[in-house]
XYZ file of C-alpha atoms in Angstrom:
171
model
C -6.439 47.429 -15.817
C -3.308 48.517 -17.436
C -0.786 47.472 -18.729
C 2.387 47.661 -16.354
C 6.488 47.735 -17.760
C 9.186 45.072 -15.608
C 10.514 49.123 -14.431
C 7.156 49.214 -13.292
C 7.107 46.329 -10.909
C 10.599 47.038 -9.812
C 10.169 50.270 -8.902
C 6.191 49.331 -6.838
C 8.275 46.697 -5.409
C 10.822 49.710 -4.288
C 7.158 51.689 -2.889
C 5.914 49.481 -1.247
C 8.768 47.755 0.109
C 9.439 51.366 1.605
C 5.790 51.290 3.499
C 6.116 47.823 4.309
C 9.718 47.929 6.757
C 8.761 50.452 9.656
C 11.607 50.206 10.889
C 13.794 51.072 9.074
C 16.114 47.379 8.930
C 16.396 46.868 5.483
C 14.138 43.625 5.707
C 9.631 43.499 5.545
C 9.115 40.782 9.275
C 6.344 39.240 8.927
C 5.321 41.450 11.761
C 4.491 44.137 10.047
C 3.378 42.880 6.887
C 0.428 41.984 9.466
C 0.676 44.684 10.535
C 0.634 46.856 6.997
C -2.420 44.418 5.465
C -4.029 45.322 9.109
C -3.435 48.703 8.158
C -5.068 47.927 4.942
C -8.399 45.897 6.099
C -9.292 48.455 8.833
C -8.582 51.557 5.887
C -10.790 49.227 3.704
C -13.848 48.520 6.093
C -14.057 52.687 6.790
C -14.815 53.446 3.244
C -17.284 50.875 3.206
C -18.904 52.007 5.897
C -18.421 56.138 4.570
C -20.406 54.776 0.971
C -22.724 53.059 3.232
C -23.587 55.972 4.894
C -23.575 58.160 1.984
C -25.594 55.245 0.192
C -28.887 55.614 3.230
C -27.943 59.904 2.993
C -29.355 59.503 -0.596
C -31.535 57.938 -0.538
C -34.484 60.188 -1.577
C -32.064 60.807 -4.181
C -31.962 56.595 -6.129
C -35.825 56.564 -5.372
C -35.923 59.764 -7.883
C -33.398 58.140 -10.143
C -35.941 54.839 -10.450
C -39.116 56.643 -11.532
C -38.093 57.816 -14.674
C -41.505 58.646 -15.579
C -41.995 60.852 -12.638
C -45.310 59.999 -10.885
C -44.060 59.129 -7.620
C -44.902 55.808 -7.530
C -41.955 53.473 -8.626
C -43.436 50.120 -10.947
C -42.335 46.619 -10.727
C -40.348 47.735 -14.222
C -38.805 50.647 -12.877
C -38.191 48.744 -9.546
C -36.195 45.667 -11.760
C -34.819 48.310 -14.698
C -32.637 50.210 -11.292
C -32.347 45.897 -9.566
C -30.345 44.945 -13.586
C -28.245 48.397 -13.636
C -26.876 48.377 -10.309
C -26.238 44.375 -11.233
C -24.117 46.012 -13.984
C -22.510 48.588 -12.172
C -21.894 45.446 -8.909
C -20.937 43.568 -11.741
C -18.007 45.735 -13.493
C -17.370 46.931 -9.109
C -15.857 43.703 -8.391
C -14.285 43.089 -11.736
C -12.924 45.771 -11.608
C -10.992 45.047 -7.410
C -9.878 41.470 -8.582
C -8.172 43.145 -11.770
C -6.497 45.158 -9.093
C -6.054 43.298 -7.008
C -4.672 40.848 -9.221
C -2.284 43.946 -10.766
C -1.416 44.332 -6.456
C -0.296 40.903 -6.246
C 1.089 40.642 -10.471
C 3.315 44.137 -8.907
C 4.712 42.550 -5.439
C 2.044 44.401 -3.008
C 0.989 40.552 -2.091
C 4.667 39.421 -1.023
C 3.838 40.490 2.425
C 1.285 38.472 3.179
C 0.701 35.114 3.638
C 1.846 32.289 1.159
C 3.307 35.482 -0.428
C 5.333 35.847 2.562
C 6.946 32.855 2.876
C 7.597 32.221 -1.432
C 9.559 35.234 -1.139
C 11.114 34.453 1.907
C 13.316 32.552 -0.588
C 16.222 31.884 2.532
C 14.154 31.113 4.188
C 14.799 33.308 7.563
C 11.220 35.259 8.539
C 12.428 38.428 6.913
C 12.252 39.510 2.962
C 14.718 41.575 1.735
C 14.475 44.405 -1.111
C 16.600 41.525 -2.960
C 13.607 38.336 -2.582
C 11.309 40.988 -3.365
C 11.946 42.183 -5.887
C 13.313 38.752 -7.400
C 9.714 37.104 -6.102
C 7.260 39.976 -8.129
C 9.296 39.871 -11.092
C 9.051 36.255 -11.350
C 5.250 36.777 -10.965
C 5.898 39.087 -13.303
C 7.101 36.981 -15.640
C 5.255 33.482 -14.755
C 1.828 36.253 -16.410
C 3.588 38.082 -19.238
C 2.540 35.146 -21.930
C 4.546 36.777 -24.900
C 7.067 37.209 -22.466
C 7.519 41.395 -24.140
C 8.681 42.446 -20.695
C 4.757 44.083 -20.377
C 1.790 42.756 -18.544
C -1.423 43.366 -19.835
C -4.988 42.832 -18.465
C -5.380 40.222 -20.828
C -1.797 37.996 -19.854
C -3.382 39.328 -16.083
C -6.888 37.100 -17.173
C -5.431 34.245 -18.096
C -3.595 33.682 -15.916
C -5.861 34.268 -13.574
C -7.028 31.104 -15.220
C -4.806 29.035 -15.318
C -4.146 29.777 -11.277
C -7.842 28.470 -10.749
C -7.468 25.770 -12.708
C -3.737 24.325 -11.002
C -6.322 24.995 -7.797
C -9.020 22.867 -9.151
C -9.177 19.582 -7.144
C -9.256 16.929 -10.648
């Protein structure tokens, strides 16, 4: 959730393109993009499983955190206070995740998957060049840079997200 410049977007696209172009032919094919997406999804699932396992191992510590008066019992008030804190944390994490996702999309990472791949493949040859990827990322950047100062702020990303949502809603 930081401000991103056009130069940072271009550098990020170059880095991501180098990672996605696994056969080093100067193009990202749909299969390369899909494979990268699967690797990323697998890594996310592994990290999630690790977090869940750690939570299970820390069950006693969680009880101790909730038992504010340390009497060995949880009152309804202690439990509800803990639930409220968890909901607030979860909302914060989800918001950070959404913003990170939007940042990745606007920074050019999203060109490799699904409709973004199709949009980036301007000449429709089934592959995306670095030039096409950069142009697609900068097009998204420019659409979000509402004041056209060459910087995309978290507020501008949020406004663009809301605009995109409104466009997708049926009338």
